[in-house]
PDB file of C-alpha atoms in Angstrom:
ATOM      1  CA  MET A   1       0.000   0.000   0.000  1.00 44.00           C
ATOM      2  CA  THR A   2       1.384   3.404  -0.850  1.00 52.00           C
ATOM      3  CA  GLN A   3       1.905   6.168   1.685  1.00 57.00           C
ATOM      4  CA  HIS A   4      -0.920   8.105   0.034  1.00 66.00           C
ATOM      5  CA  ASN A   5      -3.350   5.206   0.521  1.00 83.00           C
ATOM      6  CA  GLU A   6      -2.214   4.543   4.084  1.00 82.00           C
ATOM      7  CA  THR A   7      -2.538   8.216   4.948  1.00 86.00           C
ATOM      8  CA  THR A   8      -6.020   8.605   3.500  1.00 91.00           C
ATOM      9  CA  THR A   9      -7.186   5.314   5.039  1.00 90.00           C
ATOM     10  CA  THR A  10      -5.922   6.357   8.479  1.00 90.00           C
ATOM     11  CA  LEU A  11      -7.453   9.824   8.221  1.00 93.00           C
ATOM     12  CA  ASN A  12     -10.781   8.529   6.898  1.00 92.00           C
ATOM     13  CA  THR A  13     -11.008   6.032   9.753  1.00 90.00           C
ATOM     14  CA  LEU A  14     -10.531   8.890  12.219  1.00 92.00           C
ATOM     15  CA  ILE A  15     -13.107  11.009  10.358  1.00 93.00           C
ATOM     16  CA  ALA A  16     -15.716   8.216  10.471  1.00 90.00           C
ATOM     17  CA  THR A  17     -15.116   7.731  14.189  1.00 89.00           C
ATOM     18  CA  LEU A  18     -15.383  11.485  14.831  1.00 92.00           C
ATOM     19  CA  ILE A  19     -18.646  11.629  12.873  1.00 90.00           C
ATOM     20  CA  ASP A  20     -19.996   8.880  15.128  1.00 86.00           C
ATOM     21  CA  SER A  21     -18.815  10.945  18.102  1.00 88.00           C
ATOM     22  CA  VAL A  22     -20.623  14.068  16.848  1.00 90.00           C
ATOM     23  CA  GLU A  23     -23.821  12.066  16.389  1.00 86.00           C
ATOM     24  CA  GLY A  24     -23.452  10.558  19.861  1.00 85.00           C
ATOM     25  CA  TYR A  25     -22.980  13.969  21.462  1.00 90.00           C
ATOM     26  CA  GLN A  26     -25.927  15.466  19.576  1.00 90.00           C
ATOM     27  CA  LYS A  27     -28.228  12.591  20.525  1.00 86.00           C
ATOM     28  CA  SER A  28     -27.092  12.751  24.142  1.00 87.00           C
ATOM     29  CA  ALA A  29     -27.628  16.518  24.295  1.00 91.00           C
ATOM     30  CA  GLY A  30     -31.260  15.972  23.396  1.00 88.00           C
ATOM     31  CA  ASP A  31     -31.755  13.216  25.940  1.00 84.00           C
ATOM     32  CA  VAL A  32     -30.075  14.431  29.132  1.00 87.00           C
ATOM     33  CA  ASP A  33     -32.186  16.200  31.716  1.00 88.00           C
ATOM     34  CA  ASN A  34     -29.484  18.597  32.881  1.00 91.00           C
ATOM     35  CA  PRO A  35     -29.266  21.634  30.537  1.00 94.00           C
ATOM     36  CA  ARG A  36     -25.617  22.152  31.519  1.00 94.00           C
ATOM     37  CA  TYR A  37     -24.787  18.718  30.123  1.00 93.00           C
ATOM     38  CA  ALA A  38     -26.789  19.425  26.966  1.00 94.00           C
ATOM     39  CA  ASP A  39     -24.826  22.641  26.378  1.00 95.00           C
ATOM     40  CA  LEU A  40     -21.553  20.837  27.036  1.00 94.00           C
ATOM     41  CA  PHE A  41     -22.415  17.998  24.631  1.00 94.00           C
ATOM     42  CA  ASN A  42     -23.513  20.410  21.892  1.00 96.00           C
ATOM     43  CA  ALA A  43     -20.277  22.400  22.278  1.00 95.00           C
ATOM     44  CA  ARG A  44     -18.232  19.175  22.041  1.00 94.00           C
ATOM     45  CA  ALA A  45     -20.171  18.171  18.898  1.00 94.00           C
ATOM     46  CA  ARG A  46     -19.385  21.531  17.265  1.00 95.00           C
ATOM     47  CA  GLU A  47     -15.726  21.252  18.199  1.00 94.00           C
ATOM     48  CA  ARG A  48     -15.554  17.722  16.788  1.00 94.00           C
ATOM     49  CA  GLN A  49     -17.153  18.926  13.566  1.00 95.00           C
ATOM     50  CA  GLN A  50     -14.282  21.401  13.182  1.00 94.00           C
ATOM     51  CA  ALA A  51     -11.805  18.549  13.722  1.00 94.00           C
ATOM     52  CA  ILE A  52     -13.586  16.549  11.006  1.00 95.00           C
ATOM     53  CA  THR A  53     -13.328  19.472   8.586  1.00 95.00           C
ATOM     54  CA  GLY A  54      -9.574  19.704   9.194  1.00 94.00           C
ATOM     55  CA  LEU A  55      -9.042  15.990   8.624  1.00 95.00           C
ATOM     56  CA  GLN A  56     -11.204  16.025   5.493  1.00 95.00           C
ATOM     57  CA  ALA A  57      -9.053  18.856   4.114  1.00 94.00           C
ATOM     58  CA  ALA A  58      -5.930  16.791   4.811  1.00 93.00           C
ATOM     59  CA  VAL A  59      -7.409  13.796   2.938  1.00 94.00           C
ATOM     60  CA  ALA A  60      -8.250  16.019  -0.034  1.00 93.00           C
ATOM     61  CA  ALA A  61      -4.753  17.568   0.048  1.00 91.00           C
ATOM     62  CA  ALA A  62      -3.290  14.052  -0.051  1.00 88.00           C
ATOM     63  CA  GLY A  63      -5.338  13.347  -3.165  1.00 90.00           C
ATOM     64  CA  GLY A  64      -7.878  11.124  -1.448  1.00 91.00           C
ATOM     65  CA  ASN A  65     -11.650  11.135  -1.188  1.00 92.00           C
ATOM     66  CA  PRO A  66     -12.601  12.417   2.296  1.00 91.00           C
ATOM     67  CA  GLU A  67     -15.036  10.384   4.374  1.00 87.00           C
ATOM     68  CA  ASP A  68     -18.312  12.229   4.926  1.00 84.00           C
ATOM     69  CA  ASP A  69     -20.435   9.626   6.667  1.00 77.00           C
ATOM     70  CA  GLY A  70     -20.227   7.850   9.984  1.00 69.00           C
ATOM     71  CA  SER A  71     -18.941   4.376  10.311  1.00 64.00           C
ATOM     72  CA  VAL A  72     -21.010   1.245  10.023  1.00 53.00           C
ATOM     73  CA  MET A  73     -17.986  -0.928  10.712  1.00 52.00           C
ATOM     74  CA  GLY A  74     -18.265  -3.357  13.580  1.00 40.00           C
ATOM     75  CA  THR A  75     -16.037  -1.948  16.318  1.00 49.00           C
ATOM     76  CA  VAL A  76     -16.690   1.719  15.693  1.00 48.00           C
ATOM     77  CA  HIS A  77     -20.415   1.142  15.410  1.00 47.00           C
ATOM     78  CA  ARG A  78     -20.537  -0.945  18.611  1.00 51.00           C
ATOM     79  CA  ALA A  79     -18.603   1.698  20.552  1.00 53.00           C
ATOM     80  CA  PHE A  80     -21.447   4.159  20.028  1.00 56.00           C
ATOM     81  CA  GLN A  81     -24.334   1.663  19.874  1.00 55.00           C
ATOM     82  CA  SER A  82     -24.212   1.248  23.646  1.00 59.00           C
ATOM     83  CA  LEU A  83     -24.582   5.006  23.962  1.00 58.00           C
ATOM     84  CA  ARG A  84     -27.725   4.986  21.827  1.00 58.00           C
ATOM     85  CA  GLU A  85     -29.195   2.228  24.006  1.00 62.00           C
ATOM     86  CA  VAL A  86     -28.341   4.027  27.267  1.00 56.00           C
ATOM     87  CA  VAL A  87     -29.662   7.341  25.976  1.00 55.00           C
ATOM     88  CA  SER A  88     -33.114   5.776  25.776  1.00 60.00           C
ATOM     89  CA  THR A  89     -33.028   5.376  29.584  1.00 63.00           C
ATOM     90  CA  ARG A  90     -32.629   9.160  30.037  1.00 67.00           C
ATOM     91  CA  ASP A  91     -30.282   8.507  32.971  1.00 79.00           C
ATOM     92  CA  ASP A  92     -27.741  11.356  32.875  1.00 84.00           C
ATOM     93  CA  ALA A  93     -25.043   9.443  34.785  1.00 83.00           C
ATOM     94  CA  ALA A  94     -25.365   6.415  32.504  1.00 82.00           C
ATOM     95  CA  ILE A  95     -25.265   8.623  29.401  1.00 82.00           C
ATOM     96  CA  ILE A  96     -22.105  10.332  30.652  1.00 86.00           C
ATOM     97  CA  ALA A  97     -20.501   6.959  31.421  1.00 83.00           C
ATOM     98  CA  GLU A  98     -21.200   5.722  27.907  1.00 82.00           C
ATOM     99  CA  ILE A  99     -19.889   8.939  26.358  1.00 86.00           C
ATOM    100  CA  GLU A 100     -16.721   8.512  28.369  1.00 86.00           C
ATOM    101  CA  ARG A 101     -16.421   4.923  27.091  1.00 85.00           C
ATOM    102  CA  GLY A 102     -16.739   6.216  23.527  1.00 86.00           C
ATOM    103  CA  GLU A 103     -14.114   8.847  24.297  1.00 89.00           C
ATOM    104  CA  ASP A 104     -11.752   6.100  25.492  1.00 88.00           C
ATOM    105  CA  TYR A 105     -12.223   4.315  22.178  1.00 87.00           C
ATOM    106  CA  LEU A 106     -11.688   7.498  20.192  1.00 90.00           C
ATOM    107  CA  LYS A 107      -8.557   8.322  22.183  1.00 91.00           C
ATOM    108  CA  GLU A 108      -7.129   4.873  21.389  1.00 91.00           C
ATOM    109  CA  LYS A 109      -7.799   5.355  17.651  1.00 90.00           C
ATOM    110  CA  PHE A 110      -5.976   8.698  17.663  1.00 93.00           C
ATOM    111  CA  GLU A 111      -3.062   7.388  19.706  1.00 92.00           C
ATOM    112  CA  ALA A 112      -2.653   4.556  17.178  1.00 90.00           C
ATOM    113  CA  ALA A 113      -2.768   7.045  14.289  1.00 90.00           C
ATOM    114  CA  LEU A 114      -0.171   9.254  15.945  1.00 89.00           C
ATOM    115  CA  ARG A 115       2.156   6.236  16.319  1.00 87.00           C
ATOM    116  CA  HIS A 116       1.745   5.575  12.580  1.00 75.00           C
ATOM    117  CA  ALA A 117       5.155   6.418  11.139  1.00 67.00           C
ATOM    118  CA  ASP A 118       4.013   6.787   7.528  1.00 79.00           C
ATOM    119  CA  LEU A 119       1.773   9.834   7.885  1.00 85.00           C
ATOM    120  CA  SER A 120       2.793  12.785   5.761  1.00 84.00           C
ATOM    121  CA  PRO A 121       3.734  15.961   7.669  1.00 87.00           C
ATOM    122  CA  GLU A 122       0.443  17.586   6.582  1.00 87.00           C
ATOM    123  CA  ALA A 123      -1.592  14.581   7.704  1.00 89.00           C
ATOM    124  CA  ARG A 124       0.247  14.393  11.018  1.00 90.00           C
ATOM    125  CA  ASP A 125      -0.437  18.102  11.586  1.00 91.00           C
ATOM    126  CA  ALA A 126      -4.171  17.569  10.937  1.00 92.00           C
ATOM    127  CA  VAL A 127      -4.257  14.546  13.265  1.00 93.00           C
ATOM    128  CA  ASN A 128      -2.448  16.526  15.977  1.00 93.00           C
ATOM    129  CA  LYS A 129      -4.969  19.370  15.726  1.00 92.00           C
ATOM    130  CA  ALA A 130      -7.904  16.942  15.936  1.00 94.00           C
ATOM    131  CA  TRP A 131      -6.116  15.134  18.791  1.00 94.00           C
ATOM    132  CA  ASP A 132      -6.331  18.317  20.871  1.00 91.00           C
ATOM    133  CA  SER A 133     -10.139  18.110  20.674  1.00 88.00           C
ATOM    134  CA  VAL A 134     -10.177  14.375  21.356  1.00 91.00           C
ATOM    135  CA  LYS A 135      -7.843  14.621  24.358  1.00 92.00           C
ATOM    136  CA  ALA A 136      -9.753  17.562  25.854  1.00 91.00           C
ATOM    137  CA  GLY A 137     -13.076  15.797  25.309  1.00 89.00           C
ATOM    138  CA  HIS A 138     -11.809  12.575  26.825  1.00 89.00           C
ATOM    139  CA  ASP A 139     -10.429  14.317  29.906  1.00 91.00           C
ATOM    140  CA  GLU A 140     -13.559  16.436  30.334  1.00 91.00           C
ATOM    141  CA  MET A 141     -15.930  13.468  30.039  1.00 89.00           C
ATOM    142  CA  SER A 142     -13.784  11.405  32.390  1.00 89.00           C
ATOM    143  CA  ALA A 143     -13.877  14.171  35.008  1.00 91.00           C
ATOM    144  CA  LEU A 144     -17.607  14.625  34.454  1.00 88.00           C
ATOM    145  CA  LYS A 145     -18.217  10.883  34.829  1.00 86.00           C
ATOM    146  CA  HIS A 146     -16.273  10.700  38.063  1.00 83.00           C
ATOM    147  CA  GLY A 147     -17.988  13.811  39.411  1.00 82.00           C
ATOM    148  CA  THR A 148     -21.389  12.370  38.479  1.00 60.00           C
ATOM    149  CA  GLU A 149     -20.607   9.079  40.188  1.00 55.00           C
ATOM    150  CA  ARG A 150     -19.868  10.907  43.421  1.00 55.00           C
ATOM    151  CA  HIS A 151     -22.897  13.171  43.184  1.00 49.00           C
ATOM    152  CA  SER A 152     -25.471  10.935  41.498  1.00 46.00           C
ATOM    153  CA  PRO A 153     -28.902  10.952  43.110  1.00 43.00           C
ATOM    154  CA  ALA A 154     -29.795   8.080  45.376  1.00 38.00           C
ATOM    155  CA  GLY A 155     -32.440   6.903  42.928  1.00 37.00           C
ATOM    156  CA  SER A 156     -30.031   6.684  40.009  1.00 39.00           C
ATOM    157  CA  SER A 157     -29.902   3.339  38.263  1.00 37.00           C
ATOM    158  CA  TYR A 158     -26.275   3.890  37.246  1.00 35.00           C
ATOM    159  CA  THR A 159     -23.627   1.656  38.733  1.00 35.00           C
ATOM    160  CA  ASN A 160     -20.015   1.269  37.777  1.00 32.00           C
TER     161      ASN A 160
END
């Protein structure tokens, strides 16, 4: 496989995963009871959309066809399928826990891409910029999850 193909494949995989993340955040924003969480999730979705745009530009610059749809691949799809199922419970703590699980998955995908030695300098720059959003989102959702666990209402059905 040529460097061009490897680069575009890596970037498009990240794009598809980020699109799934945007959709997960948007769905969650509509289903949480706490308006603060809804605002936070919508802001994260907008930020992720900007990361997608940057990665799509890098794919185009590398001569590839940028991904513009979410993933229907097994692992990526399953990572966010649990979120969709939990969202139907309208349990804020459970929704946050599932978002954080998705963030863990996304973080792993980006860490693997950043270890990929064959990325062009332009592609690596785009991945690094998107990584800033992923890392911040992961850390924020992790802190939110742990804060929610400590402060969840007695009637919450969430357990870890």
